[in-house]
Amino acid sequence: MKLTEILKLVGLNLSQNKSKVILTSTGILVGSATIMLVIAIGTGGKLEVAEQFKNLNAGAIDISYEYQETGRSFGGGRGGGMEQGGAMDGGSMGGNAIGGGMSRGNMPGGGGMPDMGGGGMPDGQDMTGGFGAAQNTEKIILSTEEADALLEGVEGLSDATISYTTKSDVEGGDLEEAVSYTIAGVKENYAQMSNLTLAIGDFITEENDTYKEKTCVLGYSVAKEIFGSALDAYDESVYIDNRPYVVNGVFAEVGTVASGISPDEAIFIPYETGIKYLTGKNNVSPTITLIAENVNEVETAKEQAQTVLAQIYPNASFTVTDAGSKMEAASRSNETLTMLLAAMAVIVFIVGGIGIMNVLFVSVRERTNEIGILKAIGCSQKDILLEFLLEAACISLIGAILGVLLSLAVTPVIEQLSVRVELSVWGGMLSLVFGCVTGTVFGFYPAWKASKLVPVAALNHE
């Protein structure tokens, strides 16, 4: 029997059973759509992770210190009591806690304050009473000296910088009233270390920082919000805490970031300028950023950095994190989601394949007489096997095509759920291949059973 004749016979059988073909292909349809969406969502997730971390260097190591008072805190304010001579979260007032007695400390903008409260306790001693004991430990404020010590003491570093963030009211441009923005105090090497590029203008220079000049670089979104565009923002002035700052440049758009400063939403000023005019020396919690030359040596660099810091501050505990671990964790999460979706697709394909196999078994029983006639007129076992395999393949191909179309239809809905979907021709082709292979594999056994029927028995089958 010629292949063309077999194909005509297959087409005739499928056209006479349209509803059965569509229902049988439903499992393959869902599986095919799932496979295509798995690839699209997985690809979108990888691109999303890459974009979120594109402003981070894989060899970056961040070091910060978070003041924590042991024992019960007895001062007011967010996150616990006030620290001696230190800062509260968000750049609040420094000074000693008041309650039952007051230790000597510095008030912001003023001189030292004598002991108060009927024989207050001297510095460094525990305070007791109705509020419970608390250890009055001095807050550690990282500085450029520690950054330089780390750059010198840790092997394999290419650069180091220090930065901090605060909030301040900003006026100017098209703003009708003051708006609070994130203000980042940074050094001249911050942009290069963070892989940031300028859309227009220049970044902060060492001279700007040394002479505490009131100059700034705007994030892309900030420039649009205040001036309408990056070009209109360049060389204009914004008022930060009622002081004018000249806009030296505007960063190119970065997009979303997973953690840390969002460059699009921040205003960058010289480190020392911010200390002088915005925060004061005692009201900042800086972060030191180190760059390892070799990303494979990041863990070693972290250990050495902790050793250097332990020598400078023997009793302090620092938070040391690296960008590579953050990227790896985000990638693992994305891979886990992709694997779960892929497992679901495989299960759906198996269910769809079993459905095709069951329908073909029923079809073999229904068409036993037809098979007997075909064999009686000279069709070989190979012809019968090929006919049923082609039927299974065609049913699954129809399901796979409908599945690809379904995935295209539901993509806008998925994107509305803030899930990035990157459809591809490769994903569609793979869906079609999986669908055809599934139908052929599961249709083989019924086809083989049909080809093995004895002609006489098949003709006499009721």
Short mmCIF file of C-alpha atoms in Angstrom, two decimals:
data_model
loop_
_atom_site.label_atom_id
_atom_site.label_comp_id
_atom_site.label_asym_id
_atom_site.label_seq_id
_atom_site.Cartn_x
_atom_site.Cartn_y
_atom_site.Cartn_z
CA MET A 1 0.00 0.00 0.00
CA LYS A 2 1.44 3.40 -1.00
CA LEU A 3 2.10 6.09 1.58
CA THR A 4 -0.23 8.51 -0.22
CA GLU A 5 -3.06 5.99 0.03
CA ILE A 6 -2.38 5.51 3.74
CA LEU A 7 -2.43 9.28 4.26
CA LYS A 8 -5.77 9.55 2.42
CA LEU A 9 -7.19 6.81 4.62
CA VAL A 10 -5.91 8.58 7.76
CA GLY A 11 -7.45 11.87 6.61
CA LEU A 12 -10.77 10.18 5.90
CA ASN A 13 -10.89 8.55 9.34
CA LEU A 14 -10.02 11.84 11.12
CA SER A 15 -12.52 13.92 9.15
CA GLN A 16 -15.34 11.50 9.96
CA ASN A 17 -14.60 11.74 13.70
CA LYS A 18 -13.91 15.45 14.25
CA SER A 19 -15.41 15.68 17.73
CA LYS A 20 -13.49 12.58 18.87
CA VAL A 21 -10.23 14.01 17.50
CA ILE A 22 -10.71 17.36 19.29
CA LEU A 23 -11.63 15.75 22.61
CA THR A 24 -8.78 13.27 22.36
CA SER A 25 -6.28 16.04 21.64
CA THR A 26 -7.33 18.08 24.69
CA GLY A 27 -4.66 16.55 26.92
CA ILE A 28 -1.96 17.25 24.34
CA LEU A 29 -3.37 20.77 23.89
CA VAL A 30 -2.92 21.60 27.58
CA GLY A 31 0.50 19.94 27.72
CA SER A 32 1.73 21.79 24.64
CA ALA A 33 0.53 25.15 25.96
CA THR A 34 2.18 24.44 29.30
CA ILE A 35 5.51 23.52 27.70
CA MET A 36 5.56 26.73 25.66
CA LEU A 37 4.66 28.85 28.68
CA VAL A 38 7.25 27.07 30.85
CA ILE A 39 9.98 28.05 28.39
CA ALA A 40 8.60 31.59 28.04
CA ILE A 41 8.26 32.17 31.80
CA GLY A 42 11.67 30.59 32.48
CA THR A 43 13.32 32.82 29.88
CA GLY A 44 11.47 35.85 31.20
CA GLY A 45 12.55 35.02 34.75
CA LYS A 46 16.21 34.79 33.75
CA LEU A 47 16.04 38.13 31.95
CA GLU A 48 14.28 39.67 34.93
CA VAL A 49 17.01 38.47 37.30
CA ALA A 50 19.68 39.75 34.94
CA GLU A 51 18.02 43.18 34.76
CA GLN A 52 17.50 43.37 38.50
CA PHE A 53 21.17 42.77 39.17
CA LYS A 54 22.73 44.42 36.12
CA ASN A 55 23.86 47.36 38.25
CA LEU A 56 25.60 44.99 40.67
CA ASN A 57 29.08 43.64 40.17
CA ALA A 58 29.21 39.87 40.72
CA GLY A 59 32.34 40.40 42.83
CA ALA A 60 30.77 43.09 45.06
CA ILE A 61 30.89 42.62 48.84
CA ASP A 62 28.79 44.88 51.10
CA ILE A 63 29.76 45.47 54.72
CA SER A 64 27.48 47.25 57.18
CA TYR A 65 27.08 47.62 60.91
CA GLU A 66 23.71 47.66 62.63
CA TYR A 67 23.75 48.96 66.16
CA GLN A 68 21.92 46.67 68.57
CA GLU A 69 21.71 47.34 72.26
CA THR A 70 21.81 44.28 74.50
CA GLY A 71 19.25 44.13 77.27
CA ARG A 72 16.07 46.18 77.45
CA SER A 73 16.19 49.53 75.72
CA PHE A 74 14.97 52.45 77.74
CA GLY A 75 14.79 55.27 75.24
CA GLY A 76 12.08 56.11 72.75
CA GLY A 77 12.22 56.02 68.98
CA ARG A 78 11.88 53.54 66.17
CA GLY A 79 13.67 50.24 66.56
CA GLY A 80 14.63 50.69 70.21
CA GLY A 81 16.35 53.23 72.44
CA MET A 82 18.69 55.99 71.44
CA GLU A 83 22.36 55.19 71.33
CA GLN A 84 25.06 57.18 73.06
CA GLY A 85 26.46 59.69 70.64
CA GLY A 86 24.92 57.70 67.80
CA ALA A 87 21.99 57.67 65.45
CA MET A 88 18.55 56.25 65.36
CA ASP A 89 17.20 54.51 62.25
CA GLY A 90 16.54 56.87 59.37
CA GLY A 91 18.91 59.52 60.66
CA SER A 92 17.05 60.42 63.89
CA MET A 93 18.52 62.38 66.77
CA GLY A 94 21.60 61.07 68.52
CA GLY A 95 22.13 61.22 72.27
CA ASN A 96 21.63 59.22 75.43
CA ALA A 97 18.45 57.60 76.62
CA ILE A 98 16.49 59.40 79.25
CA GLY A 99 14.89 57.52 82.07
CA GLY A 100 15.94 57.01 85.64
CA GLY A 101 19.23 58.75 84.94
CA MET A 102 21.12 59.93 81.91
CA SER A 103 24.62 59.16 80.75
CA ARG A 104 26.86 61.76 79.24
CA GLY A 105 26.57 62.07 75.45
CA ASN A 106 26.45 64.52 72.61
CA MET A 107 23.28 66.15 71.46
CA PRO A 108 23.05 67.01 67.74
CA GLY A 109 24.24 70.45 66.89
CA GLY A 110 25.41 71.18 70.41
CA GLY A 111 28.04 70.44 72.94
CA GLY A 112 28.30 67.80 75.60
CA MET A 113 25.51 67.39 78.09
CA PRO A 114 26.29 66.88 81.77
CA ASP A 115 24.99 63.98 83.81
CA MET A 116 21.38 64.45 84.82
CA GLY A 117 18.76 62.80 86.92
CA GLY A 118 19.93 62.82 90.52
CA GLY A 119 23.33 61.28 90.18
CA GLY A 120 23.23 59.84 86.72
CA MET A 121 25.45 56.90 85.95
CA PRO A 122 28.81 57.66 84.34
CA ASP A 123 29.56 56.67 80.76
CA GLY A 124 29.98 53.00 79.96
CA GLN A 125 28.11 51.70 83.03
CA ASP A 126 24.88 49.77 83.02
CA MET A 127 21.74 51.55 84.09
CA THR A 128 19.33 49.70 86.34
CA GLY A 129 15.96 50.33 87.81
CA GLY A 130 12.36 49.97 86.77
CA PHE A 131 13.31 49.80 83.08
CA GLY A 132 15.70 46.88 83.46
CA ALA A 133 19.40 46.72 82.66
CA ALA A 134 20.78 47.85 79.34
CA GLN A 135 24.29 47.85 78.01
CA ASN A 136 25.27 51.31 76.78
CA THR A 137 27.59 50.33 73.94
CA GLU A 138 29.01 53.00 71.65
CA LYS A 139 27.73 52.90 68.10
CA ILE A 140 30.26 52.10 65.39
CA ILE A 141 30.14 54.34 62.33
CA LEU A 142 32.14 53.03 59.40
CA SER A 143 34.27 55.56 57.55
CA THR A 144 36.70 55.94 54.67
CA GLU A 145 39.49 54.88 57.03
CA GLU A 146 37.95 51.41 57.40
CA ALA A 147 37.37 51.23 53.63
CA ASP A 148 41.05 52.04 53.01
CA ALA A 149 42.14 49.51 55.65
CA LEU A 150 40.05 46.80 53.99
CA LEU A 151 41.36 47.66 50.53
CA GLU A 152 44.90 47.34 51.87
CA GLY A 153 44.37 44.35 54.15
CA VAL A 154 42.22 42.08 51.92
CA GLU A 155 43.96 40.36 49.03
CA GLY A 156 42.51 40.38 45.53
CA LEU A 157 40.41 43.56 45.75
CA SER A 158 40.23 45.92 42.81
CA ASP A 159 38.41 48.78 44.52
CA ALA A 160 36.49 49.90 47.59
CA THR A 161 33.97 52.64 48.31
CA ILE A 162 31.62 53.82 51.03
CA SER A 163 28.07 55.14 50.76
CA TYR A 164 24.94 55.83 52.77
CA THR A 165 21.32 56.79 52.15
CA THR A 166 18.90 59.12 53.85
CA LYS A 167 15.58 60.77 53.08
CA SER A 168 15.13 64.48 52.45
CA ASP A 169 12.58 66.88 50.99
CA VAL A 170 13.36 68.05 47.46
CA GLU A 171 11.96 71.08 45.62
CA GLY A 172 12.52 72.62 42.21
CA GLY A 173 11.73 72.13 38.56
CA ASP A 174 8.11 71.22 37.87
CA LEU A 175 7.38 70.19 41.46
CA GLU A 176 4.54 72.17 43.00
CA GLU A 177 5.47 71.12 46.52
CA ALA A 178 8.31 69.42 48.35
CA VAL A 179 8.66 65.67 47.69
CA SER A 180 10.69 63.24 49.79
CA TYR A 181 13.39 61.39 47.85
CA THR A 182 16.17 58.96 48.71
CA ILE A 183 19.46 60.85 48.91
CA ALA A 184 22.62 58.76 48.50
CA GLY A 185 25.96 60.08 49.69
CA VAL A 186 28.61 58.45 47.50
CA LYS A 187 32.24 58.67 46.49
CA GLU A 188 33.56 59.38 43.01
CA ASN A 189 34.08 55.67 42.18
CA TYR A 190 30.50 54.60 43.05
CA ALA A 191 29.11 54.75 39.51
CA GLN A 192 31.91 52.67 38.02
CA MET A 193 31.72 50.06 40.78
CA SER A 194 27.93 49.82 40.39
CA ASN A 195 28.06 49.51 36.58
CA LEU A 196 26.02 52.68 36.16
CA THR A 197 26.20 54.87 33.05
CA LEU A 198 25.21 58.48 32.58
CA ALA A 199 22.58 59.56 30.08
CA ILE A 200 23.96 63.09 30.21
CA GLY A 201 26.58 65.03 32.15
CA ASP A 202 29.28 63.85 34.54
CA PHE A 203 29.37 61.97 37.81
CA ILE A 204 30.57 63.30 41.14
CA THR A 205 34.30 64.04 41.25
CA GLU A 206 36.85 63.79 44.04
CA GLU A 207 37.01 67.61 44.16
CA ASN A 208 33.23 67.79 44.65
CA ASP A 209 33.59 65.51 47.66
CA THR A 210 36.72 67.10 49.12
CA TYR A 211 35.32 70.64 49.02
CA LYS A 212 31.81 69.52 50.03
CA GLU A 213 30.27 71.10 46.96
CA LYS A 214 26.51 71.20 46.57
CA THR A 215 26.24 69.21 43.36
CA CYS A 216 24.17 66.15 42.50
CA VAL A 217 23.40 63.45 39.94
CA LEU A 218 19.75 62.50 39.44
CA GLY A 219 18.30 59.07 38.79
CA TYR A 220 16.43 58.74 35.50
CA SER A 221 12.94 58.60 37.06
CA VAL A 222 13.72 61.47 39.43
CA ALA A 223 14.87 63.67 36.53
CA LYS A 224 11.62 62.94 34.63
CA GLU A 225 9.46 63.62 37.69
CA ILE A 226 11.14 66.92 38.55
CA PHE A 227 12.10 68.34 35.14
CA GLY A 228 10.29 66.24 32.56
CA SER A 229 13.40 64.73 30.96
CA ALA A 230 17.09 64.10 31.54
CA LEU A 231 18.06 66.80 29.06
CA ASP A 232 15.91 69.43 30.80
CA ALA A 233 17.37 68.46 34.18
CA TYR A 234 21.02 68.90 33.19
CA ASP A 235 22.73 71.96 34.70
CA GLU A 236 19.55 72.99 36.53
CA SER A 237 19.19 73.28 40.30
CA VAL A 238 17.18 71.32 42.84
CA TYR A 239 16.67 72.27 46.46
CA ILE A 240 17.54 69.52 48.92
CA ASP A 241 16.64 70.43 52.48
CA ASN A 242 16.21 74.04 51.28
CA ARG A 243 19.74 74.23 49.84
CA PRO A 244 20.39 74.53 46.08
CA TYR A 245 22.29 71.70 44.35
CA VAL A 246 23.45 71.91 40.73
CA VAL A 247 22.53 68.88 38.59
CA ASN A 248 25.85 67.68 37.15
CA GLY A 249 24.33 64.68 35.36
CA VAL A 250 21.52 62.17 35.02
CA PHE A 251 21.90 58.38 35.08
CA ALA A 252 20.63 56.24 32.22
CA GLU A 253 17.52 54.23 33.07
CA VAL A 254 18.29 51.05 34.99
CA GLY A 255 14.85 49.57 35.69
CA THR A 256 13.91 47.44 38.67
CA VAL A 257 16.51 46.25 41.13
CA ALA A 258 16.26 43.37 43.58
CA SER A 259 17.82 45.12 46.55
CA GLY A 260 19.84 48.12 47.64
CA ILE A 261 19.59 51.61 46.14
CA SER A 262 17.35 51.94 43.09
CA PRO A 263 19.39 54.30 40.88
CA ASP A 264 16.33 55.50 38.98
CA GLU A 265 14.61 56.69 42.17
CA ALA A 266 17.54 58.31 44.01
CA ILE A 267 19.54 61.53 44.04
CA PHE A 268 23.30 61.14 44.42
CA ILE A 269 25.42 63.77 46.18
CA PRO A 270 29.07 63.87 47.33
CA TYR A 271 29.64 61.81 50.46
CA GLU A 272 31.11 64.62 52.57
CA THR A 273 28.50 67.13 51.34
CA GLY A 274 25.73 64.97 52.73
CA ILE A 275 27.56 64.55 56.04
CA LYS A 276 27.92 68.33 56.36
CA TYR A 277 24.49 69.51 55.27
CA LEU A 278 22.07 66.60 55.74
CA THR A 279 23.01 63.98 58.30
CA GLY A 280 25.91 65.00 60.51
CA LYS A 281 28.72 62.60 61.37
CA ASN A 282 26.81 60.62 63.98
CA ASN A 283 23.55 60.06 62.14
CA VAL A 284 24.62 57.82 59.27
CA SER A 285 24.91 54.07 58.83
CA PRO A 286 27.32 53.74 55.90
CA THR A 287 27.93 50.64 53.82
CA ILE A 288 31.41 49.76 52.59
CA THR A 289 31.47 48.04 49.21
CA LEU A 290 34.46 46.00 48.10
CA ILE A 291 35.06 44.58 44.62
CA ALA A 292 36.88 41.25 44.32
CA GLU A 293 38.96 40.93 41.16
CA ASN A 294 38.08 37.24 40.86
CA VAL A 295 34.44 36.26 41.48
CA ASN A 296 35.63 32.80 42.52
CA GLU A 297 37.54 34.35 45.42
CA VAL A 298 34.62 36.26 46.92
CA GLU A 299 34.23 33.93 49.90
CA THR A 300 37.93 34.23 50.71
CA ALA A 301 37.71 38.01 50.47
CA LYS A 302 34.70 38.03 52.82
CA GLU A 303 36.59 36.00 55.41
CA GLN A 304 39.63 38.27 55.19
CA ALA A 305 37.42 41.35 55.47
CA GLN A 306 35.86 40.00 58.66
CA THR A 307 39.34 39.34 60.04
CA VAL A 308 40.45 42.92 59.32
CA LEU A 309 37.31 44.35 60.90
CA ALA A 310 37.75 42.12 63.97
CA GLN A 311 41.20 43.61 64.45
CA ILE A 312 39.81 47.15 64.29
CA TYR A 313 36.65 46.46 66.32
CA PRO A 314 37.25 43.30 68.40
CA ASN A 315 33.77 43.08 69.97
CA ALA A 316 31.65 44.17 67.01
CA SER A 317 29.63 42.05 64.61
CA PHE A 318 29.27 43.22 61.00
CA THR A 319 26.87 42.16 58.26
CA VAL A 320 28.85 40.96 55.24
CA THR A 321 26.97 40.02 52.06
CA ASP A 322 27.95 39.56 48.45
CA ALA A 323 26.04 40.30 45.24
CA GLY A 324 26.90 36.92 43.76
CA SER A 325 24.96 35.10 46.49
CA LYS A 326 21.93 37.34 45.90
CA MET A 327 22.04 36.67 42.17
CA GLU A 328 22.50 32.96 42.74
CA ALA A 329 19.58 32.81 45.16
CA ALA A 330 17.31 34.66 42.73
CA SER A 331 18.40 32.38 39.87
CA ARG A 332 17.76 29.27 41.99
CA SER A 333 14.27 30.49 42.80
CA ASN A 334 13.57 31.04 39.13
CA GLU A 335 14.96 27.61 38.22
CA THR A 336 12.83 25.96 40.91
CA LEU A 337 9.69 27.60 39.52
CA THR A 338 10.64 26.52 35.99
CA MET A 339 11.21 22.93 37.12
CA LEU A 340 7.84 22.82 38.86
CA LEU A 341 6.10 24.08 35.73
CA ALA A 342 8.04 21.60 33.58
CA ALA A 343 7.03 18.73 35.90
CA MET A 344 3.42 19.81 35.56
CA ALA A 345 3.77 19.85 31.77
CA VAL A 346 5.20 16.33 31.76
CA ILE A 347 2.31 15.06 33.89
CA VAL A 348 -0.20 16.69 31.56
CA PHE A 349 1.52 15.12 28.54
CA ILE A 350 1.38 11.67 30.12
CA VAL A 351 -2.31 12.07 30.88
CA GLY A 352 -2.92 13.27 27.32
CA GLY A 353 -0.91 10.37 25.90
CA ILE A 354 -2.89 7.86 27.92
CA GLY A 355 -6.07 9.44 26.59
CA ILE A 356 -4.86 8.98 23.01
CA MET A 357 -3.90 5.37 23.74
CA ASN A 358 -7.33 4.59 25.19
CA VAL A 359 -9.14 6.16 22.24
CA LEU A 360 -6.99 4.23 19.78
CA PHE A 361 -7.73 0.96 21.61
CA VAL A 362 -11.44 1.71 21.28
CA SER A 363 -10.90 2.62 17.63
CA VAL A 364 -9.15 -0.69 16.99
CA ARG A 365 -12.11 -2.60 18.43
CA GLU A 366 -14.59 -0.55 16.44
CA ARG A 367 -12.64 -0.98 13.20
CA THR A 368 -11.70 -4.65 13.54
CA ASN A 369 -13.73 -5.58 10.45
CA GLU A 370 -12.12 -2.71 8.52
CA ILE A 371 -8.67 -3.98 9.50
CA GLY A 372 -9.64 -7.48 8.37
CA ILE A 373 -10.77 -6.15 4.96
CA LEU A 374 -7.52 -4.17 4.54
CA LYS A 375 -5.48 -7.26 5.29
CA ALA A 376 -7.64 -9.39 2.98
CA ILE A 377 -6.97 -7.05 0.04
CA GLY A 378 -3.22 -7.21 0.62
CA CYS A 379 -2.29 -4.61 3.25
CA SER A 380 0.68 -5.73 5.30
CA GLN A 381 1.17 -5.47 9.05
CA LYS A 382 3.49 -2.53 8.37
CA ASP A 383 0.72 -0.68 6.50
CA ILE A 384 -1.77 -1.16 9.34
CA LEU A 385 0.84 -0.15 11.94
CA LEU A 386 1.75 2.98 9.98
CA GLU A 387 -1.88 3.98 9.51
CA PHE A 388 -2.68 3.90 13.21
CA LEU A 389 0.61 5.59 14.14
CA LEU A 390 -0.10 8.40 11.68
CA GLU A 391 -3.57 8.81 13.14
CA ALA A 392 -2.09 9.12 16.64
CA ALA A 393 0.55 11.56 15.40
CA CYS A 394 -2.03 13.70 13.60
CA ILE A 395 -4.31 13.83 16.66
CA SER A 396 -1.41 14.91 18.86
CA LEU A 397 -0.18 17.42 16.25
CA ILE A 398 -3.62 19.03 16.13
CA GLY A 399 -3.57 19.24 19.94
CA ALA A 400 -0.04 20.70 19.91
CA ILE A 401 -0.98 23.41 17.38
CA LEU A 402 -4.07 24.34 19.39
CA GLY A 403 -1.87 24.40 22.52
CA VAL A 404 0.55 26.88 20.93
CA LEU A 405 -2.37 29.10 19.94
CA LEU A 406 -3.76 28.83 23.48
CA SER A 407 -0.44 29.90 24.99
CA LEU A 408 -0.39 32.96 22.72
CA ALA A 409 -3.91 33.82 23.84
CA VAL A 410 -3.26 33.53 27.60
CA THR A 411 0.11 35.35 27.56
CA PRO A 412 -1.46 38.85 27.97
CA VAL A 413 -3.45 37.55 30.94
CA ILE A 414 -0.31 36.17 32.62
CA GLU A 415 1.55 39.43 32.01
CA GLN A 416 -1.21 41.28 33.83
CA LEU A 417 -0.21 39.27 36.92
CA SER A 418 3.28 40.91 36.78
CA VAL A 419 4.90 37.75 35.42
CA ARG A 420 7.38 38.35 32.63
CA VAL A 421 6.74 36.07 29.63
CA GLU A 422 9.22 35.86 26.74
CA LEU A 423 7.65 33.81 23.93
CA SER A 424 9.97 32.33 21.33
CA VAL A 425 9.80 30.38 18.07
CA TRP A 426 12.04 27.76 19.66
CA GLY A 427 9.51 27.25 22.46
CA GLY A 428 6.69 26.81 19.96
CA MET A 429 8.65 24.30 17.90
CA LEU A 430 9.56 22.32 21.00
CA SER A 431 5.89 22.22 22.02
CA LEU A 432 4.91 20.79 18.62
CA VAL A 433 7.67 18.18 18.78
CA PHE A 434 6.71 17.11 22.31
CA GLY A 435 3.08 16.81 21.27
CA CYS A 436 3.83 14.65 18.21
CA VAL A 437 6.27 12.44 20.09
CA THR A 438 3.81 11.89 22.94
CA GLY A 439 0.99 10.86 20.60
CA THR A 440 3.24 8.56 18.58
CA VAL A 441 4.74 6.85 21.63
CA PHE A 442 1.41 6.23 23.33
CA GLY A 443 -0.26 5.27 20.06
CA PHE A 444 2.32 2.64 19.17
CA TYR A 445 0.92 -0.20 21.28
CA PRO A 446 -2.69 0.07 19.99
CA ALA A 447 -1.32 0.32 16.43
CA TRP A 448 0.83 -2.74 16.99
CA LYS A 449 -2.18 -4.66 18.36
CA ALA A 450 -4.18 -3.70 15.25
CA SER A 451 -1.41 -4.85 12.90
CA LYS A 452 -1.29 -8.26 14.63
CA LEU A 453 -4.95 -9.08 14.07
CA VAL A 454 -5.58 -12.28 12.06
CA PRO A 455 -7.55 -11.42 8.88
CA VAL A 456 -10.10 -14.26 9.23
CA ALA A 457 -10.73 -13.50 12.92
CA ALA A 458 -11.01 -9.79 12.15
CA LEU A 459 -13.57 -10.38 9.36
CA ASN A 460 -15.65 -12.61 11.61
CA HIS A 461 -15.53 -10.10 14.53
CA GLU A 462 -19.00 -8.90 15.60
#
